[in-house]
PDB file of C-alpha atoms in Angstrom:
ATOM      1  CA  MET A 607      69.487  77.024  79.788  1.00 45.00           C
ATOM      2  CA  GLU A 608      67.284  79.739  78.275  1.00 51.00           C
ATOM      3  CA  LYS A 609      68.049  83.315  79.307  1.00 52.00           C
ATOM      4  CA  PRO A 610      65.269  85.160  81.153  1.00 62.00           C
ATOM      5  CA  ALA A 611      63.517  87.531  78.738  1.00 60.00           C
ATOM      6  CA  HIS A 612      64.454  90.724  80.605  1.00 64.00           C
ATOM      7  CA  ILE A 613      68.176  89.835  80.580  1.00 63.00           C
ATOM      8  CA  LYS A 614      68.082  88.792  76.937  1.00 61.00           C
ATOM      9  CA  ASP A 615      66.323  92.045  75.996  1.00 67.00           C
ATOM     10  CA  LEU A 616      68.769  94.124  78.028  1.00 67.00           C
ATOM     11  CA  ILE A 617      71.837  92.497  76.507  1.00 73.00           C
ATOM     12  CA  GLN A 618      70.509  92.728  72.965  1.00 77.00           C
ATOM     13  CA  THR A 619      69.648  96.418  73.141  1.00 87.00           C
ATOM     14  CA  THR A 620      72.727  97.920  74.802  1.00 92.00           C
ATOM     15  CA  ARG A 621      75.220  99.656  72.520  1.00 95.00           C
ATOM     16  CA  ILE A 622      78.609 101.282  72.890  1.00 95.00           C
ATOM     17  CA  ASP A 623      76.942 104.698  72.801  1.00 96.00           C
ATOM     18  CA  ASP A 624      75.197 103.769  76.079  1.00 96.00           C
ATOM     19  CA  CYS A 625      78.640 103.799  77.728  1.00 97.00           C
ATOM     20  CA  LYS A 626      79.538 107.352  78.717  1.00 97.00           C
ATOM     21  CA  ILE A 627      82.411 109.323  80.143  1.00 98.00           C
ATOM     22  CA  LEU A 628      81.121 111.045  83.266  1.00 97.00           C
ATOM     23  CA  THR A 629      82.813 113.980  84.961  1.00 97.00           C
ATOM     24  CA  ILE A 630      83.320 113.538  88.677  1.00 97.00           C
ATOM     25  CA  PRO A 631      82.785 116.785  90.577  1.00 96.00           C
ATOM     26  CA  LYS A 632      85.962 118.062  92.137  1.00 95.00           C
ATOM     27  CA  ILE A 633      86.826 120.619  94.730  1.00 95.00           C
ATOM     28  CA  LYS A 634      89.967 122.506  93.740  1.00 95.00           C
ATOM     29  CA  ASP A 635      92.309 123.385  96.534  1.00 96.00           C
ATOM     30  CA  PRO A 636      95.956 124.514  96.435  1.00 96.00           C
ATOM     31  CA  ARG A 637      96.688 121.753  98.956  1.00 96.00           C
ATOM     32  CA  GLY A 638      95.298 119.122  96.559  1.00 96.00           C
ATOM     33  CA  ASN A 639      92.036 118.464  94.776  1.00 95.00           C
ATOM     34  CA  ILE A 640      89.210 116.274  96.042  1.00 95.00           C
ATOM     35  CA  ALA A 641      86.933 114.349  93.672  1.00 95.00           C
ATOM     36  CA  VAL A 642      83.583 113.287  95.123  1.00 95.00           C
ATOM     37  CA  ILE A 643      81.212 110.537  93.980  1.00 95.00           C
ATOM     38  CA  GLU A 644      77.953 110.809  95.874  1.00 91.00           C
ATOM     39  CA  LYS A 645      74.234 111.377  95.448  1.00 86.00           C
ATOM     40  CA  GLU A 646      73.235 111.205  91.789  1.00 88.00           C
ATOM     41  CA  ILE A 647      76.638 111.126  90.068  1.00 92.00           C
ATOM     42  CA  LEU A 648      76.133 107.468  89.135  1.00 95.00           C
ATOM     43  CA  PRO A 649      72.890 105.986  87.806  1.00 94.00           C
ATOM     44  CA  PHE A 650      73.233 103.116  90.277  1.00 96.00           C
ATOM     45  CA  GLU A 651      74.070 102.482  93.909  1.00 95.00           C
ATOM     46  CA  SER A 652      77.585 101.117  94.291  1.00 96.00           C
ATOM     47  CA  LYS A 653      77.564  97.744  96.057  1.00 97.00           C
ATOM     48  CA  ARG A 654      81.123  96.652  95.282  1.00 98.00           C
ATOM     49  CA  VAL A 655      84.402  98.539  94.972  1.00 98.00           C
ATOM     50  CA  TYR A 656      87.653  97.046  93.737  1.00 98.00           C
ATOM     51  CA  TYR A 657      90.830  98.262  92.120  1.00 98.00           C
ATOM     52  CA  LEU A 658      93.580  96.971  89.875  1.00 98.00           C
ATOM     53  CA  TYR A 659      97.182  97.978  90.489  1.00 98.00           C
ATOM     54  CA  ASP A 660     100.702  96.742  89.683  1.00 97.00           C
ATOM     55  CA  VAL A 661      99.324  95.615  86.311  1.00 96.00           C
ATOM     56  CA  PRO A 662     102.155  94.850  83.854  1.00 95.00           C
ATOM     57  CA  SER A 663     102.071  97.101  80.770  1.00 91.00           C
ATOM     58  CA  ASP A 664     101.579  94.096  78.454  1.00 94.00           C
ATOM     59  CA  ALA A 665      98.755  92.548  80.526  1.00 96.00           C
ATOM     60  CA  VAL A 666      95.110  92.483  79.456  1.00 96.00           C
ATOM     61  CA  ARG A 667      92.383  92.592  82.109  1.00 97.00           C
ATOM     62  CA  GLY A 668      88.646  92.146  81.676  1.00 96.00           C
ATOM     63  CA  GLY A 669      87.854  90.169  78.541  1.00 96.00           C
ATOM     64  CA  HIS A 670      84.211  89.640  79.466  1.00 98.00           C
ATOM     65  CA  ALA A 671      80.734  91.181  79.505  1.00 97.00           C
ATOM     66  CA  HIS A 672      78.057  91.325  82.158  1.00 96.00           C
ATOM     67  CA  LYS A 673      74.398  90.393  81.853  1.00 94.00           C
ATOM     68  CA  GLU A 674      73.053  92.873  84.411  1.00 94.00           C
ATOM     69  CA  LEU A 675      75.960  94.553  86.215  1.00 96.00           C
ATOM     70  CA  LYS A 676      76.740  98.236  85.667  1.00 97.00           C
ATOM     71  CA  GLN A 677      80.237  99.545  86.366  1.00 98.00           C
ATOM     72  CA  PHE A 678      82.043 102.856  86.627  1.00 98.00           C
ATOM     73  CA  ILE A 679      85.774 102.722  85.852  1.00 98.00           C
ATOM     74  CA  ILE A 680      88.231 105.448  86.861  1.00 98.00           C
ATOM     75  CA  ALA A 681      91.979 105.810  86.278  1.00 98.00           C
ATOM     76  CA  LEU A 682      92.922 107.049  89.741  1.00 97.00           C
ATOM     77  CA  SER A 683      96.564 107.188  88.686  1.00 97.00           C
ATOM     78  CA  GLY A 684      98.313 106.696  85.366  1.00 98.00           C
ATOM     79  CA  SER A 685      96.421 105.572  82.298  1.00 98.00           C
ATOM     80  CA  PHE A 686      94.992 102.583  80.472  1.00 98.00           C
ATOM     81  CA  THR A 687      92.816 101.840  77.463  1.00 98.00           C
ATOM     82  CA  VAL A 688      89.339 100.308  77.596  1.00 98.00           C
ATOM     83  CA  LEU A 689      88.303  98.415  74.455  1.00 98.00           C
ATOM     84  CA  LEU A 690      84.533  98.111  74.076  1.00 98.00           C
ATOM     85  CA  HIS A 691      82.501  95.882  71.739  1.00 97.00           C
ATOM     86  CA  ASP A 692      78.717  95.714  71.531  1.00 96.00           C
ATOM     87  CA  GLY A 693      78.457  92.845  69.043  1.00 95.00           C
ATOM     88  CA  LYS A 694      78.552  95.171  66.045  1.00 95.00           C
ATOM     89  CA  GLU A 695      80.799  98.120  66.824  1.00 96.00           C
ATOM     90  CA  GLN A 696      84.108  98.576  68.622  1.00 97.00           C
ATOM     91  CA  LYS A 697      85.549 101.595  70.385  1.00 98.00           C
ATOM     92  CA  GLU A 698      88.704 102.429  72.329  1.00 98.00           C
ATOM     93  CA  ILE A 699      88.581 104.820  75.254  1.00 98.00           C
ATOM     94  CA  SER A 700      91.647 106.100  77.042  1.00 98.00           C
ATOM     95  CA  LEU A 701      91.244 106.825  80.732  1.00 98.00           C
ATOM     96  CA  ASN A 702      93.898 109.031  82.307  1.00 98.00           C
ATOM     97  CA  LYS A 703      92.195 111.574  84.584  1.00 97.00           C
ATOM     98  CA  PRO A 704      90.971 110.860  88.123  1.00 97.00           C
ATOM     99  CA  ASP A 705      88.004 113.216  87.671  1.00 97.00           C
ATOM    100  CA  LYS A 706      86.640 111.350  84.616  1.00 98.00           C
ATOM    101  CA  GLY A 707      85.180 107.865  84.627  1.00 98.00           C
ATOM    102  CA  LEU A 708      83.646 105.461  82.141  1.00 98.00           C
ATOM    103  CA  LEU A 709      80.111 104.255  82.819  1.00 98.00           C
ATOM    104  CA  LEU A 710      79.694 100.702  81.486  1.00 98.00           C
ATOM    105  CA  VAL A 711      76.254  99.239  80.924  1.00 97.00           C
ATOM    106  CA  PRO A 712      75.377  95.516  80.766  1.00 96.00           C
ATOM    107  CA  GLY A 713      75.851  93.669  77.488  1.00 95.00           C
ATOM    108  CA  ILE A 714      79.122  95.350  76.490  1.00 97.00           C
ATOM    109  CA  TRP A 715      82.333  93.342  76.057  1.00 98.00           C
ATOM    110  CA  ARG A 716      85.301  95.062  77.654  1.00 98.00           C
ATOM    111  CA  LYS A 717      89.060  94.619  77.804  1.00 98.00           C
ATOM    112  CA  LEU A 718      91.526  96.835  79.628  1.00 98.00           C
ATOM    113  CA  GLU A 719      95.072  97.124  78.316  1.00 97.00           C
ATOM    114  CA  ASP A 720      98.066  99.450  77.844  1.00 97.00           C
ATOM    115  CA  PHE A 721      98.444 100.116  81.562  1.00 98.00           C
ATOM    116  CA  SER A 722     101.044 102.779  82.296  1.00 97.00           C
ATOM    117  CA  SER A 723     103.552 102.270  85.081  1.00 96.00           C
ATOM    118  CA  GLY A 724     101.946 102.953  88.449  1.00 96.00           C
ATOM    119  CA  SER A 725      98.401 103.040  87.103  1.00 97.00           C
ATOM    120  CA  VAL A 726      95.487 102.321  89.421  1.00 98.00           C
ATOM    121  CA  CYS A 727      92.073 101.366  87.999  1.00 98.00           C
ATOM    122  CA  LEU A 728      89.149 101.836  90.389  1.00 98.00           C
ATOM    123  CA  VAL A 729      85.845 100.088  89.652  1.00 98.00           C
ATOM    124  CA  LEU A 730      82.492 100.811  91.288  1.00 98.00           C
ATOM    125  CA  ALA A 731      79.942  98.078  90.587  1.00 98.00           C
ATOM    126  CA  SER A 732      76.164  97.948  90.942  1.00 97.00           C
ATOM    127  CA  ALA A 733      76.171  94.504  92.596  1.00 98.00           C
ATOM    128  CA  THR A 734      78.403  92.140  94.504  1.00 98.00           C
ATOM    129  CA  PHE A 735      80.332  89.442  92.643  1.00 97.00           C
ATOM    130  CA  ASP A 736      78.153  86.855  90.890  1.00 97.00           C
ATOM    131  CA  GLU A 737      79.821  84.443  88.466  1.00 97.00           C
ATOM    132  CA  GLU A 738      76.453  83.813  86.772  1.00 96.00           C
ATOM    133  CA  ASP A 739      76.422  87.444  85.614  1.00 95.00           C
ATOM    134  CA  TYR A 740      79.604  87.031  83.553  1.00 96.00           C
ATOM    135  CA  ILE A 741      79.866  86.161  79.870  1.00 96.00           C
ATOM    136  CA  ARG A 742      83.507  85.096  79.577  1.00 97.00           C
ATOM    137  CA  ASP A 743      83.573  83.686  76.047  1.00 97.00           C
ATOM    138  CA  PHE A 744      83.402  86.159  73.138  1.00 97.00           C
ATOM    139  CA  THR A 745      81.505  83.703  70.907  1.00 96.00           C
ATOM    140  CA  ASP A 746      78.898  83.237  73.652  1.00 94.00           C
ATOM    141  CA  PHE A 747      78.723  87.015  73.987  1.00 95.00           C
ATOM    142  CA  LEU A 748      77.954  87.375  70.276  1.00 94.00           C
ATOM    143  CA  SER A 749      75.200  84.762  70.649  1.00 91.00           C
ATOM    144  CA  TYR A 750      73.655  86.773  73.505  1.00 87.00           C
ATOM    145  CA  LYS A 751      73.695  89.890  71.327  1.00 88.00           C
ATOM    146  CA  LYS A 752      71.692  88.234  68.503  1.00 83.00           C
TER     147      LYS A 752
END
């Protein structure tokens, strides 16, 4: 089935450099800090929230790309590595601070690995789950990027 032109264009033009670390505003308090995601912190409205926890240190999560979905990934506790690939370039990003998050744009392959003990990965997504939005095969992903 032929991809709609707008999706094809979007996937082909996104690059790793479009993925950014964003600082989450925090309120410092001796009783404990509060990080707040509201208003215009994210360039999308969050429509789905999920989190990964109790992930074994040798496990790999992700291993897919999205056609239209945007995500914001935060290490609420512990740390993990996000491996990104845009069809040409690769990059590794370590997440380990609850006031920093990684903005992921559509058309970027991602894998999460090297989870520390007790890590919690929070994901805010721009849409609810839709299997049709996933590209789960890396070869298919590379075809989309051409």
